[in-house]
Short mmCIF file of C-alpha atoms and ligand atoms in Angstrom, two decimals:
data_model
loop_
_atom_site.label_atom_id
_atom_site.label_comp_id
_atom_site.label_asym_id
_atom_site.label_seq_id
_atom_site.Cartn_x
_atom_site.Cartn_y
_atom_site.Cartn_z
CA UNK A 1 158.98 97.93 91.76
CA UNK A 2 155.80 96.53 93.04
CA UNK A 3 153.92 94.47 90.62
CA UNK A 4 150.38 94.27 92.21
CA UNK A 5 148.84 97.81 90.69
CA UNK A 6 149.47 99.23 87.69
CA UNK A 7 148.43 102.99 86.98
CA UNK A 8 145.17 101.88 85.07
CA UNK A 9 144.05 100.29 88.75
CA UNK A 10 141.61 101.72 90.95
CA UNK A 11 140.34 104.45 88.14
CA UNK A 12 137.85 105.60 90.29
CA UNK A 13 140.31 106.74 92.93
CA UNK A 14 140.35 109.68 90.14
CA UNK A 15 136.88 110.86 90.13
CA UNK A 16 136.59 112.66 92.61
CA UNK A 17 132.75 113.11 93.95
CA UNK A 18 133.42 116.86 95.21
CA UNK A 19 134.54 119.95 92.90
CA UNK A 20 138.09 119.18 91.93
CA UNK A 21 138.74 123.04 93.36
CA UNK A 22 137.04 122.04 96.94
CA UNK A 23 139.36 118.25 96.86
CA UNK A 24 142.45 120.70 96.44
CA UNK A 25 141.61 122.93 99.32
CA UNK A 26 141.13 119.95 101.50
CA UNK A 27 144.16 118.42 100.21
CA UNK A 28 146.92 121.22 100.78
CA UNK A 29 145.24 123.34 103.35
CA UNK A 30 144.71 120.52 106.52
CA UNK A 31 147.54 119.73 108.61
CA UNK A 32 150.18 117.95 106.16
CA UNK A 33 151.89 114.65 107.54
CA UNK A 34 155.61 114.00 108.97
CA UNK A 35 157.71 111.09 108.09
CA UNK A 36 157.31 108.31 108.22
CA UNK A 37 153.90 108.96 107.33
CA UNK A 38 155.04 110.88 104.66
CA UNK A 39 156.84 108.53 102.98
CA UNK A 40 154.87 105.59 103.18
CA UNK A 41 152.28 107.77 101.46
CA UNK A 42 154.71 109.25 98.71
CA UNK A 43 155.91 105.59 98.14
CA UNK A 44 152.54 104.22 97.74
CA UNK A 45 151.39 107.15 95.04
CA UNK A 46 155.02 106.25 92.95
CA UNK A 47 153.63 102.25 93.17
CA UNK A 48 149.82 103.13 92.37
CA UNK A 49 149.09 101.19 95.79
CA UNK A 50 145.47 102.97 96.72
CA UNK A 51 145.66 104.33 100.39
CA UNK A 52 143.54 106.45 102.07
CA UNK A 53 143.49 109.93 100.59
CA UNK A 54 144.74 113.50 102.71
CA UNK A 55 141.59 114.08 103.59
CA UNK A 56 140.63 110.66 104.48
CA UNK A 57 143.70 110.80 106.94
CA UNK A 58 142.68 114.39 108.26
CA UNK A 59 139.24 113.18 108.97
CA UNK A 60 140.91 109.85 110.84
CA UNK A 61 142.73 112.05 112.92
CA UNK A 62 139.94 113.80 114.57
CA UNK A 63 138.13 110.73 114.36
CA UNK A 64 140.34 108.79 116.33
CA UNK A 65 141.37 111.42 118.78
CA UNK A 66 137.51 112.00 119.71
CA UNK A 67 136.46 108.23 120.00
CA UNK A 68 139.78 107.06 121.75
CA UNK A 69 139.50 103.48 120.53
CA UNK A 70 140.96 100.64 122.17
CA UNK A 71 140.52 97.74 120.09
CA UNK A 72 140.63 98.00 116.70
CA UNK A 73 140.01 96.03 113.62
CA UNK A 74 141.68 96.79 109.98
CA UNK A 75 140.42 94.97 106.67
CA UNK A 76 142.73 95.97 104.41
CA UNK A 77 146.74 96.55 105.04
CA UNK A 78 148.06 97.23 101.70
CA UNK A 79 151.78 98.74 102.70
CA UNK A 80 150.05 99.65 106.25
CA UNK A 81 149.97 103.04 105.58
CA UNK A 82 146.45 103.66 107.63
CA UNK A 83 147.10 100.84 109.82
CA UNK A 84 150.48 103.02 111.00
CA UNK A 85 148.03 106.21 111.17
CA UNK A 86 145.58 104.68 113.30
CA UNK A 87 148.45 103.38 115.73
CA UNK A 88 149.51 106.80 115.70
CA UNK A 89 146.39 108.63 116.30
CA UNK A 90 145.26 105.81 119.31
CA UNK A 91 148.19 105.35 120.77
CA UNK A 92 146.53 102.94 123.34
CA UNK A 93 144.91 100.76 120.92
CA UNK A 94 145.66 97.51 119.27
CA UNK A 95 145.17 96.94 115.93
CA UNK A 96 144.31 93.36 113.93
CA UNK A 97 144.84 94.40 110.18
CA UNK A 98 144.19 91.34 107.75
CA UNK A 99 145.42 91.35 103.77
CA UNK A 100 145.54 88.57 102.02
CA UNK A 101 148.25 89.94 98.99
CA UNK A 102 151.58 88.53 99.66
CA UNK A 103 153.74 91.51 97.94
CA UNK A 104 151.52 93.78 100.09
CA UNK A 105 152.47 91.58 103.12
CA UNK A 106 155.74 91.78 102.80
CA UNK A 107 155.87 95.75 102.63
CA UNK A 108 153.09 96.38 105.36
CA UNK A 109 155.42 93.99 107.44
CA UNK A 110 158.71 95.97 106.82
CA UNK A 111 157.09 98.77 107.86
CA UNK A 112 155.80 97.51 111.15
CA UNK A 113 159.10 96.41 112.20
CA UNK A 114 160.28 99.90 111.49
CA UNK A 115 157.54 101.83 112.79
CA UNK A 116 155.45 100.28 114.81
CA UNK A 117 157.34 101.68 118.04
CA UNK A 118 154.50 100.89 120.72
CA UNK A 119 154.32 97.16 119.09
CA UNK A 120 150.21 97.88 119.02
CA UNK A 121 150.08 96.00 115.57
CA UNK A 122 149.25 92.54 114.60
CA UNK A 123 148.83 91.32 111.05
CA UNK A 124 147.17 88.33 110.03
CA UNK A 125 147.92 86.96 106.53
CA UNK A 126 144.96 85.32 104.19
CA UNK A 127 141.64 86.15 103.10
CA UNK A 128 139.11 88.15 105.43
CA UNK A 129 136.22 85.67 104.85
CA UNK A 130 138.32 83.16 106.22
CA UNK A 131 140.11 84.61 108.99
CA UNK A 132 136.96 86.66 110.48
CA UNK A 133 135.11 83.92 112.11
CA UNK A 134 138.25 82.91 113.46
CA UNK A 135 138.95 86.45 115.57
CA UNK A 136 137.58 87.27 119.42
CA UNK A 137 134.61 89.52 119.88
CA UNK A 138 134.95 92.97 121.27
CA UNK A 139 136.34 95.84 118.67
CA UNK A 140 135.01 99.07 118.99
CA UNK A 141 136.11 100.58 115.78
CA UNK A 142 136.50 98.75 112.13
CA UNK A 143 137.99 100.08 109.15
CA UNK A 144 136.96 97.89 105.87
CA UNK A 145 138.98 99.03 102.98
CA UNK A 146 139.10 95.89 100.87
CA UNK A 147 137.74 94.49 98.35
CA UNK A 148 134.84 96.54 97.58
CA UNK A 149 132.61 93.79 96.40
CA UNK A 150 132.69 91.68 99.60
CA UNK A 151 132.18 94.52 102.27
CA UNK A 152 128.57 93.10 102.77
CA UNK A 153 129.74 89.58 102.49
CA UNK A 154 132.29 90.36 105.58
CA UNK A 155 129.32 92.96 107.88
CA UNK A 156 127.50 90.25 109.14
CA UNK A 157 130.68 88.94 110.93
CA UNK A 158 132.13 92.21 111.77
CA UNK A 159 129.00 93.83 113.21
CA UNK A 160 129.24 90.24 115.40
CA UNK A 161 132.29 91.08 117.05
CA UNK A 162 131.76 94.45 117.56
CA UNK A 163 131.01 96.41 120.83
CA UNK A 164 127.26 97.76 120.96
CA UNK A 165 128.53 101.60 120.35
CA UNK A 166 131.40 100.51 118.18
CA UNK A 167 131.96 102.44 114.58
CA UNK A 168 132.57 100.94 111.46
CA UNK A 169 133.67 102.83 108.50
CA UNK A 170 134.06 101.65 104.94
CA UNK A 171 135.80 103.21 102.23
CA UNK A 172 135.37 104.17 98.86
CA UNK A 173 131.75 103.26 98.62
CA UNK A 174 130.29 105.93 95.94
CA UNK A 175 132.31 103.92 92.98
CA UNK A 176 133.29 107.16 91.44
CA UNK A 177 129.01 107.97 91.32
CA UNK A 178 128.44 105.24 89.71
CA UNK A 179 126.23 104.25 92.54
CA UNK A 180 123.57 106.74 92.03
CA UNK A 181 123.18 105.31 88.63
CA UNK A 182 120.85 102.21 87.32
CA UNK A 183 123.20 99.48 86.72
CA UNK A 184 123.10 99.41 82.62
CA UNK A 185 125.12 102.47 82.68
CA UNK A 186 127.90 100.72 85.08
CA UNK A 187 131.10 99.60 83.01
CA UNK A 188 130.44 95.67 82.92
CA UNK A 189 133.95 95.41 84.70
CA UNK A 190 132.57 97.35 87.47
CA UNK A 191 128.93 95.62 87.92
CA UNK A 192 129.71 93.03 90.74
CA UNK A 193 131.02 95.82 92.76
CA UNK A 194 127.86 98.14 92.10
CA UNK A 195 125.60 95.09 93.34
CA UNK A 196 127.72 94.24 96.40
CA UNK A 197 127.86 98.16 97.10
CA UNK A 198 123.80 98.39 96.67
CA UNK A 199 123.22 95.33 98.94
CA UNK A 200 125.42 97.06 101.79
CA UNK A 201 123.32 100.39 101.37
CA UNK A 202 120.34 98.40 101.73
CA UNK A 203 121.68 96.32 104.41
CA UNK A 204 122.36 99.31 106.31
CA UNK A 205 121.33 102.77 105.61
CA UNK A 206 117.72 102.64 107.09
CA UNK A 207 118.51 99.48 109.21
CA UNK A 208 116.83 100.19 113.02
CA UNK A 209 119.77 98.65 115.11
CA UNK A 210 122.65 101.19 113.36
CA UNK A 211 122.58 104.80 113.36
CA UNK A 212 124.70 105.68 109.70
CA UNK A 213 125.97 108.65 108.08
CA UNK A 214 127.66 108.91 104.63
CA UNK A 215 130.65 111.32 103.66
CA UNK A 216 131.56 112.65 100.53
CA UNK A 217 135.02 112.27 101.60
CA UNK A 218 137.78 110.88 99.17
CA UNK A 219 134.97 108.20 97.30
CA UNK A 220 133.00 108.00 99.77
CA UNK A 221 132.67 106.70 103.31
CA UNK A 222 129.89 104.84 105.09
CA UNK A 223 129.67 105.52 108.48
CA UNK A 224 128.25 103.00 110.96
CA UNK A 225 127.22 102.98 114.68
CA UNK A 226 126.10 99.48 116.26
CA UNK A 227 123.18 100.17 118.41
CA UNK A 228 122.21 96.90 119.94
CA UNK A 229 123.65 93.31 120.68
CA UNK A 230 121.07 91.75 118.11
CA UNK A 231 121.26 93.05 114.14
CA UNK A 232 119.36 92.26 111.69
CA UNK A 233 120.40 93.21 107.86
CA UNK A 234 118.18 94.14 105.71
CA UNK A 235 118.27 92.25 102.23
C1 LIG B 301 142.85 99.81 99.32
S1 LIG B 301 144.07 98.68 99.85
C2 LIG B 301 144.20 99.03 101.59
C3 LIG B 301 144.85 100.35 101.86
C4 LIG B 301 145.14 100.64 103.30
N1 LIG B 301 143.95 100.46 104.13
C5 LIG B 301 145.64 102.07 103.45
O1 LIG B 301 144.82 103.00 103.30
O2 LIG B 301 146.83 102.27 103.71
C6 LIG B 301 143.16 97.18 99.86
C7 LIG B 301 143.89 95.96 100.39
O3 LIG B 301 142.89 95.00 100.73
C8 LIG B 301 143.40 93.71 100.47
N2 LIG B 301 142.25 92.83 100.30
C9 LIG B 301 141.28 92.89 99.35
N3 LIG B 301 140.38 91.94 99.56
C10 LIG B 301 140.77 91.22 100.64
C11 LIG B 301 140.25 90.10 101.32
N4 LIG B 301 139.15 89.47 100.89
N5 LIG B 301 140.92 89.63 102.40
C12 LIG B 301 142.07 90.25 102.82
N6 LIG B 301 142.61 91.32 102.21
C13 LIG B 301 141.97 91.80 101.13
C14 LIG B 301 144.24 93.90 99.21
O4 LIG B 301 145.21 92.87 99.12
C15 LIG B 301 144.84 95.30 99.41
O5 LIG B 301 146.13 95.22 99.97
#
């Protein structure tokens, strides 16, 4: 029994920002996955481990298969559920994936030795802020699905070792709505995340060196091109 999440975590993993009746269709009507996949995903729903949702992993596959990625950088490994989807879905790529949770360690590293059949993983154990400035430049695609707080705390030294051209995305950036909202009407609990969250819209959304898109997809993803060596974020 894992003892990291409990089922009160990551409420707003259940507020969905589309019509609950449009979230179904996109659930059960894409292409569903195969084990292992499959059972990563049905053991991380038993544990309340948040992963990326079906349609998150729909989107990822068309994703991937269209930008063929070579070098790829994960923050976030949880059980390595996405980290095994991406390896799947760029089959020429290798992945860095960083989490700094021991229990989740241990699983995500199980897993690799099980699954990772090309060997195009490599997981790095401690806190992103940490092990970032320590990694070589040259990804050219970035999933941040971490703590939610620190994405704009960890850009500046992503966007550094990225390829100009290269894609971030970032997960679960809407908080549930609560981002569209002024701040006294944010749970306290939730507040550091809602500034961290408006800092990285700000940072990026109208910044002239990244082209950006944002998609209502699962709670939200923020989509982000790097258009020149030189970036400055907006504060
Ligand atoms: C949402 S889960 C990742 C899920 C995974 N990407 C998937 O979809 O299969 C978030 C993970 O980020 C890790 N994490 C949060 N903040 C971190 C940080 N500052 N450095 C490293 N890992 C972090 C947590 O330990 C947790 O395992």
């Amino acid at each position: 029994m894992v003892q990291t999440y409990s089922q009160k975590a990551n409420h707003n993993m259940r507020r969905p920002v589309v019509k609950e009746e449009v979230l179904h269709y996109m659930r059960t009507r894409q292409k569903q996955l195969d084990d292992p996949l499959k059972s990563l995903e049905d053991f991380a729903h038993q544990e309340n481990i948040p992963i990326i949702q079906p349609e998150v992993v729909a989107y990822f596959r068309f994703l991937l298969e269209v930008l063929n990625p070579q070098s790829i950088l994960e923050i976030g490994t949880a059980i390595g559920f996405s980290t095994l989807l991406m390896a799947d879905c760029a089959p020429q790529a290798s992945i860095t994936t960083i989490d700094r949770n021991e229990e989740m360690i241990a699983l995500a590293k199980d897993n690799f030795a099980r699954y990772d059949i090309r060997q195009q993983i490599e997981l790095i154990e401690g806190d992103a802020i940490n092990i970032l400035p320590t990694l070589e430049d040259g990804y050219d695609f970035v999933f941040m699905d971490s703590a939610k707080s620190k994405y704009i705390v960890f850009l500046p030294e992503v966007l550094q070792r990225l390829q100009v051209g290269g894609i971030i995305v970032i997960d679960d950036v809407f908080q549930g709505g609560d981002l569209t909202k002024p701040i006294q009407e944010v749970r306290r609990g939730q507040r550091t995340i809602y500034r961290g969250l408006q800092r990285l819209m700000k940072a990026t959304l109208n910044n002239p060196g990244l082209t950006t898109s944002l998609l209502p997809l699962s709670d939200g993803l923020l989509m982000v091109r790097k258009n020149s060596s030189e970036i400055t974020l907006l504060d």
